[in-house]
Short mmCIF file of N, CA and C in Angstrom, two decimals:
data_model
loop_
_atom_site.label_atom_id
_atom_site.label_comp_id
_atom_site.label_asym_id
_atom_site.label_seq_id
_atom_site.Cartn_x
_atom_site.Cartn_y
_atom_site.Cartn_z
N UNK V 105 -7.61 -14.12 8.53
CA UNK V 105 -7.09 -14.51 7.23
C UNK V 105 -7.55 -15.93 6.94
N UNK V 106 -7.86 -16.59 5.75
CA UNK V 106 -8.67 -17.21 5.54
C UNK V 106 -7.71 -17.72 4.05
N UNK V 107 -7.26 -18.82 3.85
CA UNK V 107 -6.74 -19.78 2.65
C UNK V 107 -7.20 -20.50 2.10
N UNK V 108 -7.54 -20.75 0.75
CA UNK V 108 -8.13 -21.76 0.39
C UNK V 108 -7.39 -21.98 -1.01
N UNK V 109 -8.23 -23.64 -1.23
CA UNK V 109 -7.78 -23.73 -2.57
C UNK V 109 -8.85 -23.78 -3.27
N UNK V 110 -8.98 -23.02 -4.52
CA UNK V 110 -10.25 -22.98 -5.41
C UNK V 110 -9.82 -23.56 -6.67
N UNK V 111 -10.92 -23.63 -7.75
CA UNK V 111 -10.49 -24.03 -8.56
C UNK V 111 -9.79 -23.78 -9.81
N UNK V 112 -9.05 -22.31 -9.48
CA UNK V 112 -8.21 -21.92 -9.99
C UNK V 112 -6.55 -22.36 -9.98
N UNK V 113 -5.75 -22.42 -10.41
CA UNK V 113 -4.74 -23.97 -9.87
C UNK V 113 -3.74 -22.52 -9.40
N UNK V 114 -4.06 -21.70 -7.93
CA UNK V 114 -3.34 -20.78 -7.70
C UNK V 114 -3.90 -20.75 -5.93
N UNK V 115 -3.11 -20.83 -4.77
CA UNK V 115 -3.63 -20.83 -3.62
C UNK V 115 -4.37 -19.23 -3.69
N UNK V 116 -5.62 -19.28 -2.90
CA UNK V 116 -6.44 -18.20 -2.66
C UNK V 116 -6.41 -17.52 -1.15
N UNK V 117 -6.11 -16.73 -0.59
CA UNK V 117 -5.79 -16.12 0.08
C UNK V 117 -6.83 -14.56 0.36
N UNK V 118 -7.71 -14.68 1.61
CA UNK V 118 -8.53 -13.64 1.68
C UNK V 118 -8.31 -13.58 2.92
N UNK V 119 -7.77 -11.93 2.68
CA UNK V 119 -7.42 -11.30 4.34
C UNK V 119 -7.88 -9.81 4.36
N UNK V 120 -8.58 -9.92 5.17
CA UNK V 120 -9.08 -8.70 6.04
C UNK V 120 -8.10 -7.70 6.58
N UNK V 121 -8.22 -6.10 6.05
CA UNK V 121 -7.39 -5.04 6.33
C UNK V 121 -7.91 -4.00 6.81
N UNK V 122 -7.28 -2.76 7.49
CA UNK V 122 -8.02 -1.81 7.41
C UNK V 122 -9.42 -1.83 8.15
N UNK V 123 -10.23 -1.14 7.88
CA UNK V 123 -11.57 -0.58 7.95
C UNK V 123 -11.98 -2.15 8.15
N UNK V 124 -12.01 -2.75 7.45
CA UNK V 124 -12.62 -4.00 7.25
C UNK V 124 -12.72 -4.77 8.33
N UNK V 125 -11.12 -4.88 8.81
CA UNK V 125 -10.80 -5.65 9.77
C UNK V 125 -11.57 -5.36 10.67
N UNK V 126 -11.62 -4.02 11.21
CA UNK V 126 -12.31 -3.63 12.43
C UNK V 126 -13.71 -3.79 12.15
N UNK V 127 -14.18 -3.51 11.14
CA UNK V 127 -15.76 -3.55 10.76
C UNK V 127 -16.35 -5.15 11.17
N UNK V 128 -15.42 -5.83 10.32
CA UNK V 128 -15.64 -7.42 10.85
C UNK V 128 -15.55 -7.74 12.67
N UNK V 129 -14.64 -7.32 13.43
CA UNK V 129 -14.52 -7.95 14.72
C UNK V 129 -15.60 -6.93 15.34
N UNK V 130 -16.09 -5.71 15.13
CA UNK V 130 -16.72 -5.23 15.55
C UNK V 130 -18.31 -6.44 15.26
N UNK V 131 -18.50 -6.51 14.04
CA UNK V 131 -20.00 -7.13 14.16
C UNK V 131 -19.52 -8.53 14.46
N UNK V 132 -18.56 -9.00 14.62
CA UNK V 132 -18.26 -10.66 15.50
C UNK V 132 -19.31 -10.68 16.89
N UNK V 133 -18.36 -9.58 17.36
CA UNK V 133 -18.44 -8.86 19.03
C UNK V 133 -20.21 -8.76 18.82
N UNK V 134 -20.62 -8.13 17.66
CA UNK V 134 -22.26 -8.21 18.17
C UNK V 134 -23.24 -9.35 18.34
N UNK V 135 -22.19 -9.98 16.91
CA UNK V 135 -23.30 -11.55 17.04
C UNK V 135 -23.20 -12.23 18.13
N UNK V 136 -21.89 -12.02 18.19
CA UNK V 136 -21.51 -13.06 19.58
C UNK V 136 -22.37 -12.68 21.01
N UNK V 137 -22.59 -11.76 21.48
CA UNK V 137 -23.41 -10.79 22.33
C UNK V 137 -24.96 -11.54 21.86
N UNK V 138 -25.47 -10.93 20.62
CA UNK V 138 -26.88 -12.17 20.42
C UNK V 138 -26.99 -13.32 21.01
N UNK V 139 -25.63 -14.18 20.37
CA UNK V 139 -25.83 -15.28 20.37
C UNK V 139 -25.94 -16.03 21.88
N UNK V 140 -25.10 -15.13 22.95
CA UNK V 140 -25.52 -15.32 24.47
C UNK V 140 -26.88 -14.98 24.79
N UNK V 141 -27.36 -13.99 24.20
CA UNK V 141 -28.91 -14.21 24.37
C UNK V 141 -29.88 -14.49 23.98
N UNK V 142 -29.06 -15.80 23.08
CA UNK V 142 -29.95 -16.66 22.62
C UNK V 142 -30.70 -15.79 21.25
N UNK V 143 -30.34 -14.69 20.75
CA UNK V 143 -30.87 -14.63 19.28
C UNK V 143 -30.54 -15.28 18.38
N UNK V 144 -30.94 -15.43 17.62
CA UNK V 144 -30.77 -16.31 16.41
C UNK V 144 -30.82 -15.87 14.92
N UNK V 145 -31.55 -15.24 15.21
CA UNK V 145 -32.10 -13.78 14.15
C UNK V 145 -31.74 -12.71 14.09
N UNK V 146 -31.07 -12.04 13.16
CA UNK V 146 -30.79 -10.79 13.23
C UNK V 146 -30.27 -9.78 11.78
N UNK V 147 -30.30 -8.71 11.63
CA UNK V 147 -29.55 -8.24 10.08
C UNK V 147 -28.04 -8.51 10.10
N UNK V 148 -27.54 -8.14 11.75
CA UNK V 148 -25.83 -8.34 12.24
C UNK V 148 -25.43 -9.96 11.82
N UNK V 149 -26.67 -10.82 12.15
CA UNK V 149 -26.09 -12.44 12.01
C UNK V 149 -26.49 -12.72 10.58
N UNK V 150 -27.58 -12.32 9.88
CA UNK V 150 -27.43 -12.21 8.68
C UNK V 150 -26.29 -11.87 7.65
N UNK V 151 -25.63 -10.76 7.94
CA UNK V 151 -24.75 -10.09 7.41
C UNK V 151 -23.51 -10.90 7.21
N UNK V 152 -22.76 -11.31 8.97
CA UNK V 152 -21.97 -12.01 8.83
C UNK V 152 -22.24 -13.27 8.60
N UNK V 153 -23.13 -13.84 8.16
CA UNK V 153 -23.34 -15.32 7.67
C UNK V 153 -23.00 -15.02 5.75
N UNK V 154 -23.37 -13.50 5.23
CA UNK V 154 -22.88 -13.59 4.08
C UNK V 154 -21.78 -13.08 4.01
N UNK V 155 -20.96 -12.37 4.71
CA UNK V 155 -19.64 -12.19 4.29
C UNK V 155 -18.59 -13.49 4.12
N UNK V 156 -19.21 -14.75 5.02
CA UNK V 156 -18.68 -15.76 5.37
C UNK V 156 -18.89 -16.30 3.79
N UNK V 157 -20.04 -16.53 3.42
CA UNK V 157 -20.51 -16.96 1.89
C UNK V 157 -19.77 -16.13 0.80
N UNK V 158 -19.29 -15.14 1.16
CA UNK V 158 -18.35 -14.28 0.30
C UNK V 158 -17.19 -14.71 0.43
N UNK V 159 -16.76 -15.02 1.19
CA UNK V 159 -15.11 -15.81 1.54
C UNK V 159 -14.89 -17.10 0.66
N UNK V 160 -16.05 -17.75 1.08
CA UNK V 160 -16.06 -19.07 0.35
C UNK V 160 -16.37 -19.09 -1.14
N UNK V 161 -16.85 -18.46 -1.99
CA UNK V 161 -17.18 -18.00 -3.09
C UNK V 161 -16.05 -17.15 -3.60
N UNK V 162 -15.37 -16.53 -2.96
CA UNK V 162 -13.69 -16.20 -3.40
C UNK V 162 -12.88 -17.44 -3.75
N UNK V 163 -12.95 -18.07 -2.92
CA UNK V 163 -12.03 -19.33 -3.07
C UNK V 163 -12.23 -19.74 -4.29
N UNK V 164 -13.00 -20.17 -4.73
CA UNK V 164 -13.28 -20.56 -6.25
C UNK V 164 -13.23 -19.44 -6.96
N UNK V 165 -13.38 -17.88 -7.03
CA UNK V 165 -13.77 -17.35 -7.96
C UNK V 165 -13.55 -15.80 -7.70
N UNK V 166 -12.52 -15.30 -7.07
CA UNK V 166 -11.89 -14.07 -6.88
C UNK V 166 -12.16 -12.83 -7.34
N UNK V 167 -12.59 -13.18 -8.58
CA UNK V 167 -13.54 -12.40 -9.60
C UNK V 167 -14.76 -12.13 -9.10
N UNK V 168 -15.46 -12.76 -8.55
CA UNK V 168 -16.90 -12.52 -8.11
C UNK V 168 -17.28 -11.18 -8.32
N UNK V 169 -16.68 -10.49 -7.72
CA UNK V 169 -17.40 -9.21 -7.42
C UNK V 169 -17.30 -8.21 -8.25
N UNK V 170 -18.26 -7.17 -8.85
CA UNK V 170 -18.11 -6.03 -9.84
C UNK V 170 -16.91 -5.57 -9.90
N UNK V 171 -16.26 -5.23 -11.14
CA UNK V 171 -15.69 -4.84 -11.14
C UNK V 171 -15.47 -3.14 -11.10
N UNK V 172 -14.69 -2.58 -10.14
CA UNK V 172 -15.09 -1.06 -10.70
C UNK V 172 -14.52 -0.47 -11.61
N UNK V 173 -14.93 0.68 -12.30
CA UNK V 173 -14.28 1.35 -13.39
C UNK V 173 -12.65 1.85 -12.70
N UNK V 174 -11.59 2.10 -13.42
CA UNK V 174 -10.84 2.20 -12.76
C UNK V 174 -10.45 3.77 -12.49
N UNK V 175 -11.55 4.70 -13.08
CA UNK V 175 -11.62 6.20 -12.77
C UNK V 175 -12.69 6.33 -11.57
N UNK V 176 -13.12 5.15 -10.92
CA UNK V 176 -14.33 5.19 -9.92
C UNK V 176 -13.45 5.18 -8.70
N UNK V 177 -12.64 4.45 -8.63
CA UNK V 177 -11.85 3.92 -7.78
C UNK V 177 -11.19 5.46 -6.82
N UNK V 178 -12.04 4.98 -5.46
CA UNK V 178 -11.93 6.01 -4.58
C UNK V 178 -10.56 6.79 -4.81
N UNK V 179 -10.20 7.54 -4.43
CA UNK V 179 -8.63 8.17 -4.09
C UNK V 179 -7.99 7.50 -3.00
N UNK V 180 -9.27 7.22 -1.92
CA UNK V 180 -8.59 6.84 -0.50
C UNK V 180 -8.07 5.75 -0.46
N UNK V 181 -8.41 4.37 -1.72
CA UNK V 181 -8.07 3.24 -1.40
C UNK V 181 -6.71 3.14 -2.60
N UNK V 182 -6.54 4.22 -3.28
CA UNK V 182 -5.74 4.67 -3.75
C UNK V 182 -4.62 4.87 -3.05
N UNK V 183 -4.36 5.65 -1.96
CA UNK V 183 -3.42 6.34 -1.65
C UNK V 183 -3.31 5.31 -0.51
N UNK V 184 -4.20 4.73 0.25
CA UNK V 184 -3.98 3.95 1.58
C UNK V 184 -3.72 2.50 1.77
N UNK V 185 -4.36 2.40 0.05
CA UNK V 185 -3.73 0.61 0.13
C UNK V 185 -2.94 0.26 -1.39
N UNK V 186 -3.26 1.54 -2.18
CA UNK V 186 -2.11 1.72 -3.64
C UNK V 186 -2.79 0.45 -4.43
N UNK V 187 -4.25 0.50 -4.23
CA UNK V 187 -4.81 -0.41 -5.03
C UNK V 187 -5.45 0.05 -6.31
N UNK V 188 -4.93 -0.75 -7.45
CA UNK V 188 -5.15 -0.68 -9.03
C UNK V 188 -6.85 -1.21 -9.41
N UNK V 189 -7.15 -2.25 -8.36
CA UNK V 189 -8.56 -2.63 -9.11
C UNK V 189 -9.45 -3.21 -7.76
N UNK V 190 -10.49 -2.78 -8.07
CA UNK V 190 -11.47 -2.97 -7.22
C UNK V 190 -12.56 -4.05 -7.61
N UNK V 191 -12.97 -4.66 -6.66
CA UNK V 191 -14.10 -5.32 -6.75
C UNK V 191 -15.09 -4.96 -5.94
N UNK V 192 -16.87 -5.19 -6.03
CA UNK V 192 -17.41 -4.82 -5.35
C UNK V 192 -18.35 -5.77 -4.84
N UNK V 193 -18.72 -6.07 -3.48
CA UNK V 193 -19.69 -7.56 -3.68
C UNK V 193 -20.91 -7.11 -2.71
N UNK V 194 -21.49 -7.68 -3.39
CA UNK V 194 -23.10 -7.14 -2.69
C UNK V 194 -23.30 -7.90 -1.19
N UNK V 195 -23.64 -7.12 -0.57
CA UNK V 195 -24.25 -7.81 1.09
C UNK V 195 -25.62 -7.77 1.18
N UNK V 196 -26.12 -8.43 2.53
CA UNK V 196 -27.62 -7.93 2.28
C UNK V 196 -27.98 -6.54 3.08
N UNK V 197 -29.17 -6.07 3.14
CA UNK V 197 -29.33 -4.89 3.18
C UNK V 197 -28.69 -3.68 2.71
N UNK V 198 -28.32 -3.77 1.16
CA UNK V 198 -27.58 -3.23 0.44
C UNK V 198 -26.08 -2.56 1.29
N UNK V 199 -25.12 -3.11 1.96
CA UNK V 199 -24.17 -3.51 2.33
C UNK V 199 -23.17 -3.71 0.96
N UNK V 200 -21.83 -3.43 1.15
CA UNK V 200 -20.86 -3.85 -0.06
C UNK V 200 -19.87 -4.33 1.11
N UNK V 201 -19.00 -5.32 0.30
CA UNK V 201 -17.64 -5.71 0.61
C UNK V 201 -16.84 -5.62 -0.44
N UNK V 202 -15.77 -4.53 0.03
CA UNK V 202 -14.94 -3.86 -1.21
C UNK V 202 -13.66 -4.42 -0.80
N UNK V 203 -13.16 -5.16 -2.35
CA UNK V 203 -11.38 -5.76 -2.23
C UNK V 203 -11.27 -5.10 -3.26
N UNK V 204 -9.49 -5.45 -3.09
CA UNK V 204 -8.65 -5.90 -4.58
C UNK V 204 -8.33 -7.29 -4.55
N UNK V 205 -7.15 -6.80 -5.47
CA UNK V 205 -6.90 -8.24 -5.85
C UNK V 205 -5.26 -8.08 -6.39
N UNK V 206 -4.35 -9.03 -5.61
CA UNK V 206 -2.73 -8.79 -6.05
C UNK V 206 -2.69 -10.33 -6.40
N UNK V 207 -2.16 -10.70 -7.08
CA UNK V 207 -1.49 -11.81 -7.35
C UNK V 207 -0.27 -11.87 -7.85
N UNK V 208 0.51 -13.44 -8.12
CA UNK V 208 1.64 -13.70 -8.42
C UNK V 208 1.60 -14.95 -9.64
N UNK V 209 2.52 -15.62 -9.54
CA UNK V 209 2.17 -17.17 -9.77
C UNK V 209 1.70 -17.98 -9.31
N UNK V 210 2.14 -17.91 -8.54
CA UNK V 210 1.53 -18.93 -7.13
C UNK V 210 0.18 -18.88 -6.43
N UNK V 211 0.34 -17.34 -5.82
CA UNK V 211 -1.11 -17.13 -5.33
C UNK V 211 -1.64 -15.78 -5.65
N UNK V 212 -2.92 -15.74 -5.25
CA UNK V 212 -4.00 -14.45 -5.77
C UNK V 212 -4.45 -14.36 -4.00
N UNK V 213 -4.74 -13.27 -3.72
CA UNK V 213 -4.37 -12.47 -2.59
C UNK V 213 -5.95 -11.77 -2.29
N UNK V 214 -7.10 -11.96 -1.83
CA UNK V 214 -8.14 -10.95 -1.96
C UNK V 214 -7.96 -10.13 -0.90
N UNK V 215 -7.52 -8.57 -0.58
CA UNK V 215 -7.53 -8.18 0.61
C UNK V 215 -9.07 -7.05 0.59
N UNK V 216 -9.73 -7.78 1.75
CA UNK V 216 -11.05 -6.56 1.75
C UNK V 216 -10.40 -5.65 2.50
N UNK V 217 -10.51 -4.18 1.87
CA UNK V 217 -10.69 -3.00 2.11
C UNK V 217 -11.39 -2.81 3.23
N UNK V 218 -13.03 -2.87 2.69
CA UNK V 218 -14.12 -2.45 3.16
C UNK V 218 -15.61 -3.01 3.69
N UNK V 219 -15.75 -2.85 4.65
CA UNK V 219 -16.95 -3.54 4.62
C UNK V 219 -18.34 -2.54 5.36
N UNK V 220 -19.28 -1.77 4.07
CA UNK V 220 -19.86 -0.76 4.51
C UNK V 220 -21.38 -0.73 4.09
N UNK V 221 -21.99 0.04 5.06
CA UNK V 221 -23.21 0.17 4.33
C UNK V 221 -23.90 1.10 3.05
N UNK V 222 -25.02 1.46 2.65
CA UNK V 222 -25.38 1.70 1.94
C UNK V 222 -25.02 3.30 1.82
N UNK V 223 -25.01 4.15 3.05
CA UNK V 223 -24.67 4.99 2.71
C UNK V 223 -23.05 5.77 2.77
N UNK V 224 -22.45 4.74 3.31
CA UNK V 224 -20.78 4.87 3.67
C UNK V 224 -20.39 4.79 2.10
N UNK V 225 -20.60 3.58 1.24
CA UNK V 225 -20.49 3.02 0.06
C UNK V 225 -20.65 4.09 -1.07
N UNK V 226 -22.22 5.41 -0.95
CA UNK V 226 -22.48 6.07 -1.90
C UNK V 226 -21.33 7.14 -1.53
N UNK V 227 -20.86 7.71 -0.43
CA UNK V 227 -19.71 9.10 -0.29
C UNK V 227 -18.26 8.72 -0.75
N UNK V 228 -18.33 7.13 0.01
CA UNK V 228 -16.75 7.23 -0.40
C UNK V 228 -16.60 6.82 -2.48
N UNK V 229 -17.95 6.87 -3.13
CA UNK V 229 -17.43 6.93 -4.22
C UNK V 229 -18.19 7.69 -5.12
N UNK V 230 -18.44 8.77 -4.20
CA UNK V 230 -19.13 10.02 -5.00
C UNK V 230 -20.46 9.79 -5.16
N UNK V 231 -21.30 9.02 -5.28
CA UNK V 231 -23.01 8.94 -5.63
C UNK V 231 -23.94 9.85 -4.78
N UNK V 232 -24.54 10.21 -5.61
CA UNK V 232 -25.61 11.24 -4.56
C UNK V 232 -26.74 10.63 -4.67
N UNK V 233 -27.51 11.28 -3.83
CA UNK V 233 -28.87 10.51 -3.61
C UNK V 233 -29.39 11.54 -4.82
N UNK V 234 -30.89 10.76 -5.28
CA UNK V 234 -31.88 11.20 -6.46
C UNK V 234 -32.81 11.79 -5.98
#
């Protein structure tokens, strides 16, 4: 979980749930494994160097990410996290990091859902390949 203040006059709050959570400590566990052997390079250290740039780019701007239609909006994140609106944020190697977004007065809340690749991303919201 990760707090910040952006420049929205509302504390920002981005916490990892779910799928996500594990998706994240899982590729920690890989970089970290590189990084004992001395890689430096990688799509895994790539990746999490932008989810990190996604965190920080929340802080200011919560909005960032596409918004989805709200008839797009899986069922599953529907029923498992009773979320009304989605955002979608691009990773590299066409990768998404999927939140919502709850707020109050006080604070705005980003909880990622998801953090998947290209083809996890097209099933869980119906797209077929061309």
């Amino acid at each position: 979980m990760k707090t910040y203040r952006g420049k929205i006059n509302k504390k920002i709050t981005v916490k990892l749930i779910g799928d996500a959570e594990q998706a994240f400590q899982d590729l920690n566990r890989i970089v970290g494994e590189q990084h004992n052997k001395e890689i430096t390079s990688s799509k895994e250290i790539t990746l999490l160097d932008a989810i990190y740039r996604i965190f920080d780019i929340l802080a200011s701007n919560p909005f960032y990410g596409e918004n989805a239609k709200k008839d797009l909006i899986p069922k599953e994140y529907r029923q498992k996290y009773d979320a009304d609106n989605l955002f979608i944020a691009d990773l590299p190697d066409y990768w998404r990091m999927i939140y919502t977004l709850e707020s109050d007065e006080i604070e705005i809340i980003a909880f990622v859902l998801d953090i998947v690749d290209h083809g996890k991303y097209n099933k869980k919201f119906g797209f077929r390949k061309r």
